[in-house]
PDB file with one MODEL, atoms N, CA, C and O in Angstrom:
MODEL        1
ATOM      1  N   MET A   1     224.760 -44.798 255.090  1.00  0.00           N
ATOM      2  CA  MET A   1     225.055 -43.428 255.405  1.00  0.00           C
ATOM      3  C   MET A   1     224.143 -42.530 254.591  1.00  0.00           C
ATOM      4  O   MET A   1     223.987 -42.684 253.380  1.00  0.00           O
ATOM      5  N   ASP A   2     223.553 -41.591 255.300  1.00  0.00           N
ATOM      6  CA  ASP A   2     222.685 -40.642 254.619  1.00  0.00           C
ATOM      7  C   ASP A   2     222.513 -39.419 255.504  1.00  0.00           C
ATOM      8  O   ASP A   2     222.898 -39.427 256.673  1.00  0.00           O
ATOM      9  N   PHE A   3     221.936 -38.377 254.943  1.00  0.00           N
ATOM     10  CA  PHE A   3     221.688 -37.144 255.674  1.00  0.00           C
ATOM     11  C   PHE A   3     220.192 -36.885 255.749  1.00  0.00           C
ATOM     12  O   PHE A   3     219.467 -37.086 254.775  1.00  0.00           O
ATOM     13  N   VAL A   4     219.740 -36.438 256.907  1.00  0.00           N
ATOM     14  CA  VAL A   4     218.386 -35.917 257.061  1.00  0.00           C
ATOM     15  C   VAL A   4     218.555 -34.404 257.060  1.00  0.00           C
ATOM     16  O   VAL A   4     219.186 -33.848 257.960  1.00  0.00           O
ATOM     17  N   VAL A   5     218.002 -33.744 256.066  1.00  0.00           N
ATOM     18  CA  VAL A   5     218.223 -32.304 255.896  1.00  0.00           C
ATOM     19  C   VAL A   5     216.899 -31.547 255.982  1.00  0.00           C
ATOM     20  O   VAL A   5     215.823 -32.142 256.050  1.00  0.00           O
ATOM     21  N   GLY A   6     217.010 -30.226 255.978  1.00  0.00           N
ATOM     22  CA  GLY A   6     215.821 -29.394 256.012  1.00  0.00           C
ATOM     23  C   GLY A   6     215.246 -29.214 257.402  1.00  0.00           C
ATOM     24  O   GLY A   6     214.082 -28.840 257.551  1.00  0.00           O
ATOM     25  N   LEU A   7     216.050 -29.478 258.421  1.00  0.00           N
ATOM     26  CA  LEU A   7     215.592 -29.316 259.795  1.00  0.00           C
ATOM     27  C   LEU A   7     215.793 -27.872 260.241  1.00  0.00           C
ATOM     28  O   LEU A   7     216.653 -27.178 259.700  1.00  0.00           O
ATOM     29  N   PRO A   8     215.016 -27.408 261.218  1.00  0.00           N
ATOM     30  CA  PRO A   8     215.247 -26.054 261.728  1.00  0.00           C
ATOM     31  C   PRO A   8     216.593 -25.976 262.444  1.00  0.00           C
ATOM     32  O   PRO A   8     217.030 -26.946 263.063  1.00  0.00           O
ATOM     33  N   LYS A   9     217.244 -24.823 262.356  1.00  0.00           N
ATOM     34  CA  LYS A   9     218.560 -24.660 262.978  1.00  0.00           C
ATOM     35  C   LYS A   9     218.443 -24.652 264.494  1.00  0.00           C
ATOM     36  O   LYS A   9     217.501 -24.099 265.062  1.00  0.00           O
ATOM     37  N   THR A  10     219.424 -25.280 265.135  1.00  0.00           N
ATOM     38  CA  THR A  10     219.497 -25.277 266.589  1.00  0.00           C
ATOM     39  C   THR A  10     220.281 -24.055 267.044  1.00  0.00           C
ATOM     40  O   THR A  10     220.757 -23.269 266.224  1.00  0.00           O
ATOM     41  N   VAL A  11     220.409 -23.902 268.351  1.00  0.00           N
ATOM     42  CA  VAL A  11     221.184 -22.800 268.915  1.00  0.00           C
ATOM     43  C   VAL A  11     222.640 -22.886 268.453  1.00  0.00           C
ATOM     44  O   VAL A  11     223.300 -21.862 268.280  1.00  0.00           O
ATOM     45  N   LYS A  12     223.141 -24.112 268.254  1.00  0.00           N
ATOM     46  CA  LYS A  12     224.524 -24.324 267.804  1.00  0.00           C
ATOM     47  C   LYS A  12     224.654 -24.288 266.284  1.00  0.00           C
ATOM     48  O   LYS A  12     225.695 -24.661 265.743  1.00  0.00           O
ATOM     49  N   ASN A  13     223.604 -23.842 265.590  1.00  0.00           N
ATOM     50  CA  ASN A  13     223.604 -23.700 264.136  1.00  0.00           C
ATOM     51  C   ASN A  13     223.671 -25.048 263.401  1.00  0.00           C
ATOM     52  O   ASN A  13     224.223 -25.130 262.304  1.00  0.00           O
ATOM     53  N   LEU A  14     223.120 -26.084 263.997  1.00  0.00           N
ATOM     54  CA  LEU A  14     223.072 -27.400 263.369  1.00  0.00           C
ATOM     55  C   LEU A  14     221.716 -27.548 262.687  1.00  0.00           C
ATOM     56  O   LEU A  14     220.681 -27.227 263.272  1.00  0.00           O
ATOM     57  N   ASP A  15     221.726 -28.034 261.451  1.00  0.00           N
ATOM     58  CA  ASP A  15     220.476 -28.100 260.696  1.00  0.00           C
ATOM     59  C   ASP A  15     220.265 -29.412 259.945  1.00  0.00           C
ATOM     60  O   ASP A  15     219.396 -29.500 259.077  1.00  0.00           O
ATOM     61  N   ALA A  16     221.053 -30.425 260.273  1.00  0.00           N
ATOM     62  CA  ALA A  16     220.923 -31.721 259.605  1.00  0.00           C
ATOM     63  C   ALA A  16     221.387 -32.822 260.554  1.00  0.00           C
ATOM     64  O   ALA A  16     222.032 -32.557 261.569  1.00  0.00           O
ATOM     65  N   ILE A  17     221.051 -34.048 260.209  1.00  0.00           N
ATOM     66  CA  ILE A  17     221.500 -35.204 260.983  1.00  0.00           C
ATOM     67  C   ILE A  17     222.153 -36.181 260.022  1.00  0.00           C
ATOM     68  O   ILE A  17     221.583 -36.533 258.989  1.00  0.00           O
ATOM     69  N   TRP A  18     223.346 -36.612 260.370  1.00  0.00           N
ATOM     70  CA  TRP A  18     224.073 -37.617 259.600  1.00  0.00           C
ATOM     71  C   TRP A  18     223.718 -38.967 260.213  1.00  0.00           C
ATOM     72  O   TRP A  18     224.016 -39.213 261.381  1.00  0.00           O
ATOM     73  N   VAL A  19     223.093 -39.832 259.444  1.00  0.00           N
ATOM     74  CA  VAL A  19     222.650 -41.135 259.930  1.00  0.00           C
ATOM     75  C   VAL A  19     223.611 -42.203 259.421  1.00  0.00           C
ATOM     76  O   VAL A  19     223.832 -42.344 258.219  1.00  0.00           O
ATOM     77  N   ILE A  20     224.173 -42.949 260.366  1.00  0.00           N
ATOM     78  CA  ILE A  20     225.100 -44.028 260.021  1.00  0.00           C
ATOM     79  C   ILE A  20     224.607 -45.289 260.727  1.00  0.00           C
ATOM     80  O   ILE A  20     224.465 -45.300 261.949  1.00  0.00           O
ATOM     81  N   VAL A  21     224.347 -46.346 259.966  1.00  0.00           N
ATOM     82  CA  VAL A  21     223.808 -47.587 260.516  1.00  0.00           C
ATOM     83  C   VAL A  21     224.836 -48.694 260.369  1.00  0.00           C
ATOM     84  O   VAL A  21     225.403 -48.894 259.295  1.00  0.00           O
ATOM     85  N   ASP A  22     225.072 -49.413 261.466  1.00  0.00           N
ATOM     86  CA  ASP A  22     225.923 -50.596 261.441  1.00  0.00           C
ATOM     87  C   ASP A  22     225.024 -51.760 261.036  1.00  0.00           C
ATOM     88  O   ASP A  22     224.151 -52.165 261.803  1.00  0.00           O
ATOM     89  N   ARG A  23     225.227 -52.291 259.853  1.00  0.00           N
ATOM     90  CA  ARG A  23     224.335 -53.332 259.333  1.00  0.00           C
ATOM     91  C   ARG A  23     224.478 -54.652 260.079  1.00  0.00           C
ATOM     92  O   ARG A  23     223.560 -55.471 260.054  1.00  0.00           O
ATOM     93  N   LEU A  24     225.606 -54.874 260.738  1.00  0.00           N
ATOM     94  CA  LEU A  24     225.798 -56.110 261.487  1.00  0.00           C
ATOM     95  C   LEU A  24     224.997 -56.089 262.787  1.00  0.00           C
ATOM     96  O   LEU A  24     224.238 -57.017 263.070  1.00  0.00           O
ATOM     97  N   THR A  25     225.168 -55.033 263.572  1.00  0.00           N
ATOM     98  CA  THR A  25     224.497 -54.952 264.875  1.00  0.00           C
ATOM     99  C   THR A  25     223.155 -54.243 264.811  1.00  0.00           C
ATOM    100  O   THR A  25     222.407 -54.242 265.789  1.00  0.00           O
ATOM    101  N   LYS A  26     222.842 -53.639 263.672  1.00  0.00           N
ATOM    102  CA  LYS A  26     221.618 -52.862 263.472  1.00  0.00           C
ATOM    103  C   LYS A  26     221.569 -51.619 264.367  1.00  0.00           C
ATOM    104  O   LYS A  26     220.499 -51.050 264.578  1.00  0.00           O
ATOM    105  N   SER A  27     222.704 -51.207 264.883  1.00  0.00           N
ATOM    106  CA  SER A  27     222.729 -49.981 265.690  1.00  0.00           C
ATOM    107  C   SER A  27     222.875 -48.779 264.765  1.00  0.00           C
ATOM    108  O   SER A  27     223.512 -48.855 263.715  1.00  0.00           O
ATOM    109  N   ALA A  28     222.276 -47.678 265.177  1.00  0.00           N
ATOM    110  CA  ALA A  28     222.311 -46.464 264.365  1.00  0.00           C
ATOM    111  C   ALA A  28     222.946 -45.333 265.154  1.00  0.00           C
ATOM    112  O   ALA A  28     222.774 -45.228 266.369  1.00  0.00           O
ATOM    113  N   HIS A  29     223.673 -44.498 264.451  1.00  0.00           N
ATOM    114  CA  HIS A  29     224.260 -43.294 265.031  1.00  0.00           C
ATOM    115  C   HIS A  29     223.622 -42.108 264.333  1.00  0.00           C
ATOM    116  O   HIS A  29     223.518 -42.069 263.107  1.00  0.00           O
ATOM    117  N   PHE A  30     223.203 -41.155 265.123  1.00  0.00           N
ATOM    118  CA  PHE A  30     222.590 -39.935 264.611  1.00  0.00           C
ATOM    119  C   PHE A  30     223.472 -38.777 265.053  1.00  0.00           C
ATOM    120  O   PHE A  30     223.470 -38.395 266.223  1.00  0.00           O
ATOM    121  N   ILE A  31     224.219 -38.227 264.117  1.00  0.00           N
ATOM    122  CA  ILE A  31     225.194 -37.186 264.431  1.00  0.00           C
ATOM    123  C   ILE A  31     224.661 -35.851 263.929  1.00  0.00           C
ATOM    124  O   ILE A  31     224.496 -35.665 262.723  1.00  0.00           O
ATOM    125  N   PRO A  32     224.389 -34.911 264.848  1.00  0.00           N
ATOM    126  CA  PRO A  32     223.916 -33.595 264.410  1.00  0.00           C
ATOM    127  C   PRO A  32     225.039 -32.817 263.737  1.00  0.00           C
ATOM    128  O   PRO A  32     226.154 -32.748 264.255  1.00  0.00           O
ATOM    129  N   ILE A  33     224.741 -32.235 262.586  1.00  0.00           N
ATOM    130  CA  ILE A  33     225.746 -31.487 261.828  1.00  0.00           C
ATOM    131  C   ILE A  33     225.109 -30.242 261.212  1.00  0.00           C
ATOM    132  O   ILE A  33     223.889 -30.077 261.219  1.00  0.00           O
ATOM    133  N   ASN A  34     225.954 -29.389 260.689  1.00  0.00           N
ATOM    134  CA  ASN A  34     225.506 -28.309 259.820  1.00  0.00           C
ATOM    135  C   ASN A  34     225.745 -28.805 258.403  1.00  0.00           C
ATOM    136  O   ASN A  34     226.836 -29.287 258.098  1.00  0.00           O
ATOM    137  N   ILE A  35     224.762 -28.699 257.544  1.00  0.00           N
ATOM    138  CA  ILE A  35     224.864 -29.261 256.194  1.00  0.00           C
ATOM    139  C   ILE A  35     226.011 -28.640 255.409  1.00  0.00           C
ATOM    140  O   ILE A  35     226.452 -29.206 254.408  1.00  0.00           O
ATOM    141  N   ARG A  36     226.497 -27.492 255.846  1.00  0.00           N
ATOM    142  CA  ARG A  36     227.601 -26.829 255.147  1.00  0.00           C
ATOM    143  C   ARG A  36     228.979 -27.200 255.704  1.00  0.00           C
ATOM    144  O   ARG A  36     229.983 -26.610 255.303  1.00  0.00           O
ATOM    145  N   TYR A  37     229.040 -28.170 256.620  1.00  0.00           N
ATOM    146  CA  TYR A  37     230.344 -28.604 257.134  1.00  0.00           C
ATOM    147  C   TYR A  37     231.210 -29.052 255.961  1.00  0.00           C
ATOM    148  O   TYR A  37     230.725 -29.740 255.063  1.00  0.00           O
ATOM    149  N   PRO A  38     232.479 -28.672 255.958  1.00  0.00           N
ATOM    150  CA  PRO A  38     233.374 -29.176 254.906  1.00  0.00           C
ATOM    151  C   PRO A  38     233.639 -30.668 255.110  1.00  0.00           C
ATOM    152  O   PRO A  38     233.438 -31.203 256.200  1.00  0.00           O
ATOM    153  N   LEU A  39     234.082 -31.314 254.072  1.00  0.00           N
ATOM    154  CA  LEU A  39     234.338 -32.752 254.114  1.00  0.00           C
ATOM    155  C   LEU A  39     235.361 -33.121 255.180  1.00  0.00           C
ATOM    156  O   LEU A  39     235.261 -34.186 255.791  1.00  0.00           O
ATOM    157  N   GLU A  40     236.335 -32.262 255.409  1.00  0.00           N
ATOM    158  CA  GLU A  40     237.350 -32.534 256.425  1.00  0.00           C
ATOM    159  C   GLU A  40     236.713 -32.639 257.811  1.00  0.00           C
ATOM    160  O   GLU A  40     237.110 -33.483 258.615  1.00  0.00           O
ATOM    161  N   ARG A  41     235.734 -31.791 258.091  1.00  0.00           N
ATOM    162  CA  ARG A  41     235.062 -31.842 259.396  1.00  0.00           C
ATOM    163  C   ARG A  41     234.218 -33.108 259.515  1.00  0.00           C
ATOM    164  O   ARG A  41     234.175 -33.725 260.580  1.00  0.00           O
ATOM    165  N   LEU A  42     233.553 -33.496 258.441  1.00  0.00           N
ATOM    166  CA  LEU A  42     232.793 -34.745 258.456  1.00  0.00           C
ATOM    167  C   LEU A  42     233.719 -35.939 258.675  1.00  0.00           C
ATOM    168  O   LEU A  42     233.354 -36.897 259.357  1.00  0.00           O
ATOM    169  N   THR A  43     234.905 -35.878 258.102  1.00  0.00           N
ATOM    170  CA  THR A  43     235.877 -36.954 258.283  1.00  0.00           C
ATOM    171  C   THR A  43     236.283 -37.070 259.741  1.00  0.00           C
ATOM    172  O   THR A  43     236.353 -38.176 260.277  1.00  0.00           O
ATOM    173  N   LYS A  44     236.552 -35.946 260.389  1.00  0.00           N
ATOM    174  CA  LYS A  44     236.916 -35.968 261.815  1.00  0.00           C
ATOM    175  C   LYS A  44     235.777 -36.529 262.656  1.00  0.00           C
ATOM    176  O   LYS A  44     236.011 -37.311 263.577  1.00  0.00           O
ATOM    177  N   LEU A  45     234.548 -36.133 262.344  1.00  0.00           N
ATOM    178  CA  LEU A  45     233.394 -36.675 263.064  1.00  0.00           C
ATOM    179  C   LEU A  45     233.266 -38.179 262.835  1.00  0.00           C
ATOM    180  O   LEU A  45     232.985 -38.931 263.768  1.00  0.00           O
ATOM    181  N   TYR A  46     233.472 -38.613 261.600  1.00  0.00           N
ATOM    182  CA  TYR A  46     233.387 -40.033 261.260  1.00  0.00           C
ATOM    183  C   TYR A  46     234.399 -40.841 262.077  1.00  0.00           C
ATOM    184  O   TYR A  46     234.069 -41.898 262.616  1.00  0.00           O
ATOM    185  N   ILE A  47     235.612 -40.343 262.161  1.00  0.00           N
ATOM    186  CA  ILE A  47     236.649 -41.069 262.898  1.00  0.00           C
ATOM    187  C   ILE A  47     236.377 -41.032 264.400  1.00  0.00           C
ATOM    188  O   ILE A  47     236.533 -42.045 265.082  1.00  0.00           O
ATOM    189  N   SER A  48     235.974 -39.878 264.918  1.00  0.00           N
ATOM    190  CA  SER A  48     235.753 -39.778 266.365  1.00  0.00           C
ATOM    191  C   SER A  48     234.468 -40.463 266.825  1.00  0.00           C
ATOM    192  O   SER A  48     234.407 -40.947 267.955  1.00  0.00           O
ATOM    193  N   GLU A  49     233.453 -40.513 265.987  1.00  0.00           N
ATOM    194  CA  GLU A  49     232.171 -41.085 266.399  1.00  0.00           C
ATOM    195  C   GLU A  49     231.947 -42.523 265.933  1.00  0.00           C
ATOM    196  O   GLU A  49     231.234 -43.274 266.598  1.00  0.00           O
ATOM    197  N   ILE A  50     232.529 -42.917 264.822  1.00  0.00           N
ATOM    198  CA  ILE A  50     232.259 -44.252 264.281  1.00  0.00           C
ATOM    199  C   ILE A  50     233.471 -45.169 264.414  1.00  0.00           C
ATOM    200  O   ILE A  50     233.381 -46.236 265.020  1.00  0.00           O
ATOM    201  N   VAL A  51     234.597 -44.758 263.851  1.00  0.00           N
ATOM    202  CA  VAL A  51     235.793 -45.609 263.890  1.00  0.00           C
ATOM    203  C   VAL A  51     236.243 -45.834 265.331  1.00  0.00           C
ATOM    204  O   VAL A  51     236.676 -46.933 265.680  1.00  0.00           O
ATOM    205  N   ARG A  52     236.145 -44.817 266.159  1.00  0.00           N
ATOM    206  CA  ARG A  52     236.549 -44.947 267.566  1.00  0.00           C
ATOM    207  C   ARG A  52     235.720 -46.015 268.279  1.00  0.00           C
ATOM    208  O   ARG A  52     236.254 -46.763 269.098  1.00  0.00           O
ATOM    209  N   LEU A  53     234.440 -46.092 267.982  1.00  0.00           N
ATOM    210  CA  LEU A  53     233.555 -47.035 268.667  1.00  0.00           C
ATOM    211  C   LEU A  53     233.501 -48.415 268.020  1.00  0.00           C
ATOM    212  O   LEU A  53     233.392 -49.421 268.721  1.00  0.00           O
ATOM    213  N   HIS A  54     233.577 -48.474 266.689  1.00  0.00           N
ATOM    214  CA  HIS A  54     233.369 -49.736 265.973  1.00  0.00           C
ATOM    215  C   HIS A  54     234.598 -50.252 265.238  1.00  0.00           C
ATOM    216  O   HIS A  54     234.591 -51.379 264.743  1.00  0.00           O
ATOM    217  N   GLY A  55     235.646 -49.452 265.159  1.00  0.00           N
ATOM    218  CA  GLY A  55     236.792 -49.826 264.346  1.00  0.00           C
ATOM    219  C   GLY A  55     236.537 -49.456 262.893  1.00  0.00           C
ATOM    220  O   GLY A  55     235.486 -48.910 262.558  1.00  0.00           O
ATOM    221  N   VAL A  56     237.488 -49.749 262.047  1.00  0.00           N
ATOM    222  CA  VAL A  56     237.364 -49.419 260.627  1.00  0.00           C
ATOM    223  C   VAL A  56     236.463 -50.457 259.959  1.00  0.00           C
ATOM    224  O   VAL A  56     236.755 -51.651 260.022  1.00  0.00           O
ATOM    225  N   PRO A  57     235.379 -50.027 259.322  1.00  0.00           N
ATOM    226  CA  PRO A  57     234.488 -50.990 258.669  1.00  0.00           C
ATOM    227  C   PRO A  57     235.131 -51.589 257.425  1.00  0.00           C
ATOM    228  O   PRO A  57     236.001 -50.974 256.807  1.00  0.00           O
ATOM    229  N   THR A  58     234.695 -52.795 257.063  1.00  0.00           N
ATOM    230  CA  THR A  58     235.222 -53.424 255.854  1.00  0.00           C
ATOM    231  C   THR A  58     234.583 -52.845 254.606  1.00  0.00           C
ATOM    232  O   THR A  58     235.217 -52.778 253.552  1.00  0.00           O
ATOM    233  N   SER A  59     233.314 -52.423 254.723  1.00  0.00           N
ATOM    234  CA  SER A  59     232.651 -51.782 253.587  1.00  0.00           C
ATOM    235  C   SER A  59     231.613 -50.787 254.093  1.00  0.00           C
ATOM    236  O   SER A  59     231.130 -50.879 255.221  1.00  0.00           O
ATOM    237  N   ILE A  60     231.289 -49.843 253.231  1.00  0.00           N
ATOM    238  CA  ILE A  60     230.300 -48.812 253.539  1.00  0.00           C
ATOM    239  C   ILE A  60     229.369 -48.684 252.347  1.00  0.00           C
ATOM    240  O   ILE A  60     229.814 -48.641 251.200  1.00  0.00           O
ATOM    241  N   VAL A  61     228.073 -48.624 252.624  1.00  0.00           N
ATOM    242  CA  VAL A  61     227.082 -48.362 251.584  1.00  0.00           C
ATOM    243  C   VAL A  61     226.517 -46.973 251.851  1.00  0.00           C
ATOM    244  O   VAL A  61     226.018 -46.698 252.943  1.00  0.00           O
ATOM    245  N   SER A  62     226.595 -46.110 250.864  1.00  0.00           N
ATOM    246  CA  SER A  62     226.052 -44.759 251.025  1.00  0.00           C
ATOM    247  C   SER A  62     225.338 -44.344 249.750  1.00  0.00           C
ATOM    248  O   SER A  62     225.470 -44.970 248.698  1.00  0.00           O
ATOM    249  N   ASP A  63     224.574 -43.264 249.883  1.00  0.00           N
ATOM    250  CA  ASP A  63     223.922 -42.742 248.687  1.00  0.00           C
ATOM    251  C   ASP A  63     224.958 -42.009 247.837  1.00  0.00           C
ATOM    252  O   ASP A  63     226.139 -41.971 248.181  1.00  0.00           O
ATOM    253  N   ARG A  64     224.521 -41.446 246.757  1.00  0.00           N
ATOM    254  CA  ARG A  64     225.448 -40.790 245.832  1.00  0.00           C
ATOM    255  C   ARG A  64     225.577 -39.292 246.098  1.00  0.00           C
ATOM    256  O   ARG A  64     225.737 -38.497 245.172  1.00  0.00           O
ATOM    257  N   ASP A  65     225.507 -38.925 247.359  1.00  0.00           N
ATOM    258  CA  ASP A  65     225.722 -37.532 247.748  1.00  0.00           C
ATOM    259  C   ASP A  65     227.124 -37.119 247.307  1.00  0.00           C
ATOM    260  O   ASP A  65     228.064 -37.902 247.445  1.00  0.00           O
ATOM    261  N   PRO A  66     227.282 -35.920 246.785  1.00  0.00           N
ATOM    262  CA  PRO A  66     228.611 -35.483 246.316  1.00  0.00           C
ATOM    263  C   PRO A  66     229.705 -35.590 247.380  1.00  0.00           C
ATOM    264  O   PRO A  66     230.876 -35.762 247.044  1.00  0.00           O
ATOM    265  N   ARG A  67     229.339 -35.491 248.647  1.00  0.00           N
ATOM    266  CA  ARG A  67     230.348 -35.628 249.703  1.00  0.00           C
ATOM    267  C   ARG A  67     230.949 -37.030 249.708  1.00  0.00           C
ATOM    268  O   ARG A  67     232.135 -37.204 249.986  1.00  0.00           O
ATOM    269  N   PHE A  68     230.118 -38.032 249.398  1.00  0.00           N
ATOM    270  CA  PHE A  68     230.574 -39.416 249.447  1.00  0.00           C
ATOM    271  C   PHE A  68     231.183 -39.895 248.138  1.00  0.00           C
ATOM    272  O   PHE A  68     231.753 -40.985 248.087  1.00  0.00           O
ATOM    273  N   THR A  69     231.072 -39.109 247.090  1.00  0.00           N
ATOM    274  CA  THR A  69     231.654 -39.509 245.812  1.00  0.00           C
ATOM    275  C   THR A  69     232.902 -38.702 245.481  1.00  0.00           C
ATOM    276  O   THR A  69     233.451 -38.836 244.388  1.00  0.00           O
ATOM    277  N   SER A  70     233.350 -37.876 246.398  1.00  0.00           N
ATOM    278  CA  SER A  70     234.529 -37.037 246.137  1.00  0.00           C
ATOM    279  C   SER A  70     235.812 -37.864 246.191  1.00  0.00           C
ATOM    280  O   SER A  70     235.856 -38.937 246.793  1.00  0.00           O
ATOM    281  N   ARG A  71     236.826 -37.350 245.562  1.00  0.00           N
ATOM    282  CA  ARG A  71     238.130 -38.034 245.574  1.00  0.00           C
ATOM    283  C   ARG A  71     238.689 -38.136 246.983  1.00  0.00           C
ATOM    284  O   ARG A  71     239.297 -39.143 247.346  1.00  0.00           O
ATOM    285  N   PHE A  72     238.479 -37.077 247.784  1.00  0.00           N
ATOM    286  CA  PHE A  72     238.991 -37.093 249.156  1.00  0.00           C
ATOM    287  C   PHE A  72     238.377 -38.243 249.940  1.00  0.00           C
ATOM    288  O   PHE A  72     239.093 -39.004 250.591  1.00  0.00           O
ATOM    289  N   TRP A  73     237.055 -38.376 249.884  1.00  0.00           N
ATOM    290  CA  TRP A  73     236.361 -39.429 250.622  1.00  0.00           C
ATOM    291  C   TRP A  73     236.792 -40.804 250.120  1.00  0.00           C
ATOM    292  O   TRP A  73     237.008 -41.719 250.915  1.00  0.00           O
ATOM    293  N   GLU A  74     236.917 -40.948 248.805  1.00  0.00           N
ATOM    294  CA  GLU A  74     237.365 -42.220 248.233  1.00  0.00           C
ATOM    295  C   GLU A  74     238.787 -42.557 248.666  1.00  0.00           C
ATOM    296  O   GLU A  74     239.074 -43.703 249.011  1.00  0.00           O
ATOM    297  N   SER A  75     239.676 -41.572 248.650  1.00  0.00           N
ATOM    298  CA  SER A  75     241.063 -41.841 249.040  1.00  0.00           C
ATOM    299  C   SER A  75     241.176 -42.119 250.535  1.00  0.00           C
ATOM    300  O   SER A  75     242.028 -42.903 250.952  1.00  0.00           O
ATOM    301  N   LEU A  76     240.327 -41.488 251.350  1.00  0.00           N
ATOM    302  CA  LEU A  76     240.317 -41.782 252.789  1.00  0.00           C
ATOM    303  C   LEU A  76     239.979 -43.248 253.013  1.00  0.00           C
ATOM    304  O   LEU A  76     240.661 -43.933 253.775  1.00  0.00           O
ATOM    305  N   HIS A  77     238.934 -43.733 252.355  1.00  0.00           N
ATOM    306  CA  HIS A  77     238.530 -45.124 252.555  1.00  0.00           C
ATOM    307  C   HIS A  77     239.507 -46.105 251.928  1.00  0.00           C
ATOM    308  O   HIS A  77     239.660 -47.225 252.416  1.00  0.00           O
ATOM    309  N   LYS A  78     240.156 -45.703 250.875  1.00  0.00           N
ATOM    310  CA  LYS A  78     241.199 -46.557 250.304  1.00  0.00           C
ATOM    311  C   LYS A  78     242.347 -46.696 251.297  1.00  0.00           C
ATOM    312  O   LYS A  78     242.879 -47.790 251.485  1.00  0.00           O
ATOM    313  N   ALA A  79     242.729 -45.585 251.933  1.00  0.00           N
ATOM    314  CA  ALA A  79     243.805 -45.618 252.927  1.00  0.00           C
ATOM    315  C   ALA A  79     243.409 -46.448 254.148  1.00  0.00           C
ATOM    316  O   ALA A  79     244.249 -47.126 254.739  1.00  0.00           O
ATOM    317  N   LEU A  80     242.130 -46.395 254.526  1.00  0.00           N
ATOM    318  CA  LEU A  80     241.654 -47.170 255.671  1.00  0.00           C
ATOM    319  C   LEU A  80     241.416 -48.636 255.313  1.00  0.00           C
ATOM    320  O   LEU A  80     241.291 -49.478 256.203  1.00  0.00           O
ATOM    321  N   GLY A  81     241.353 -48.945 254.029  1.00  0.00           N
ATOM    322  CA  GLY A  81     241.087 -50.310 253.598  1.00  0.00           C
ATOM    323  C   GLY A  81     239.603 -50.643 253.565  1.00  0.00           C
ATOM    324  O   GLY A  81     239.227 -51.814 253.619  1.00  0.00           O
ATOM    325  N   THR A  82     238.769 -49.632 253.479  1.00  0.00           N
ATOM    326  CA  THR A  82     237.317 -49.806 253.449  1.00  0.00           C
ATOM    327  C   THR A  82     236.821 -49.761 252.014  1.00  0.00           C
ATOM    328  O   THR A  82     237.217 -48.892 251.237  1.00  0.00           O
ATOM    329  N   LYS A  83     235.951 -50.702 251.667  1.00  0.00           N
ATOM    330  CA  LYS A  83     235.359 -50.711 250.331  1.00  0.00           C
ATOM    331  C   LYS A  83     234.150 -49.782 250.340  1.00  0.00           C
ATOM    332  O   LYS A  83     233.235 -49.957 251.145  1.00  0.00           O
ATOM    333  N   LEU A  84     234.144 -48.812 249.461  1.00  0.00           N
ATOM    334  CA  LEU A  84     233.069 -47.826 249.382  1.00  0.00           C
ATOM    335  C   LEU A  84     232.089 -48.252 248.302  1.00  0.00           C
ATOM    336  O   LEU A  84     232.451 -48.345 247.129  1.00  0.00           O
ATOM    337  N   ARG A  85     230.842 -48.511 248.700  1.00  0.00           N
ATOM    338  CA  ARG A  85     229.805 -48.937 247.759  1.00  0.00           C
ATOM    339  C   ARG A  85     228.708 -47.884 247.739  1.00  0.00           C
ATOM    340  O   ARG A  85     228.247 -47.436 248.789  1.00  0.00           O
ATOM    341  N   LEU A  86     228.302 -47.498 246.563  1.00  0.00           N
ATOM    342  CA  LEU A  86     227.264 -46.485 246.414  1.00  0.00           C
ATOM    343  C   LEU A  86     225.951 -47.152 246.038  1.00  0.00           C
ATOM    344  O   LEU A  86     225.910 -48.006 245.152  1.00  0.00           O
ATOM    345  N   SER A  87     224.885 -46.761 246.711  1.00  0.00           N
ATOM    346  CA  SER A  87     223.576 -47.346 246.422  1.00  0.00           C
ATOM    347  C   SER A  87     223.017 -46.762 245.135  1.00  0.00           C
ATOM    348  O   SER A  87     223.392 -45.667 244.715  1.00  0.00           O
ATOM    349  N   SER A  88     222.128 -47.503 244.525  1.00  0.00           N
ATOM    350  CA  SER A  88     221.498 -46.999 243.305  1.00  0.00           C
ATOM    351  C   SER A  88     220.406 -46.007 243.682  1.00  0.00           C
ATOM    352  O   SER A  88     219.885 -46.028 244.797  1.00  0.00           O
ATOM    353  N   ALA A  89     220.075 -45.157 242.755  1.00  0.00           N
ATOM    354  CA  ALA A  89     219.046 -44.142 242.993  1.00  0.00           C
ATOM    355  C   ALA A  89     217.679 -44.803 243.073  1.00  0.00           C
ATOM    356  O   ALA A  89     217.434 -45.821 242.427  1.00  0.00           O
ATOM    357  N   TYR A  90     216.803 -44.225 243.860  1.00  0.00           N
ATOM    358  CA  TYR A  90     215.437 -44.729 244.012  1.00  0.00           C
ATOM    359  C   TYR A  90     214.577 -44.191 242.880  1.00  0.00           C
ATOM    360  O   TYR A  90     214.478 -42.979 242.688  1.00  0.00           O
ATOM    361  N   HIS A  91     213.959 -45.089 242.134  1.00  0.00           N
ATOM    362  CA  HIS A  91     213.074 -44.706 241.032  1.00  0.00           C
ATOM    363  C   HIS A  91     211.735 -45.411 241.214  1.00  0.00           C
ATOM    364  O   HIS A  91     211.600 -46.579 240.848  1.00  0.00           O
ATOM    365  N   PRO A  92     210.735 -44.714 241.778  1.00  0.00           N
ATOM    366  CA  PRO A  92     209.434 -45.380 242.024  1.00  0.00           C
ATOM    367  C   PRO A  92     208.691 -45.711 240.748  1.00  0.00           C
ATOM    368  O   PRO A  92     207.594 -46.267 240.800  1.00  0.00           O
TER     369      PRO A  92
ENDMDL
END
């Protein structure tokens, strides 16, 4: 899970893409979002776009974006039974 940011705004005021990759099937989902969406809205998108199609994942690997390290996001995945794993930072 990661965000592609810094894109020009669309007519619907969307300026980022949320990228979610299923590591088993290698399929990717590209969800257009506004980078200022609250976490609750991202959660609804996650459930409607990912859980609805693939079911609840057993684990998730994401970067250390503050949205993914919040207590709300952690408690959501704990309730779903998903193990949340954070990737290490890239240091060239």
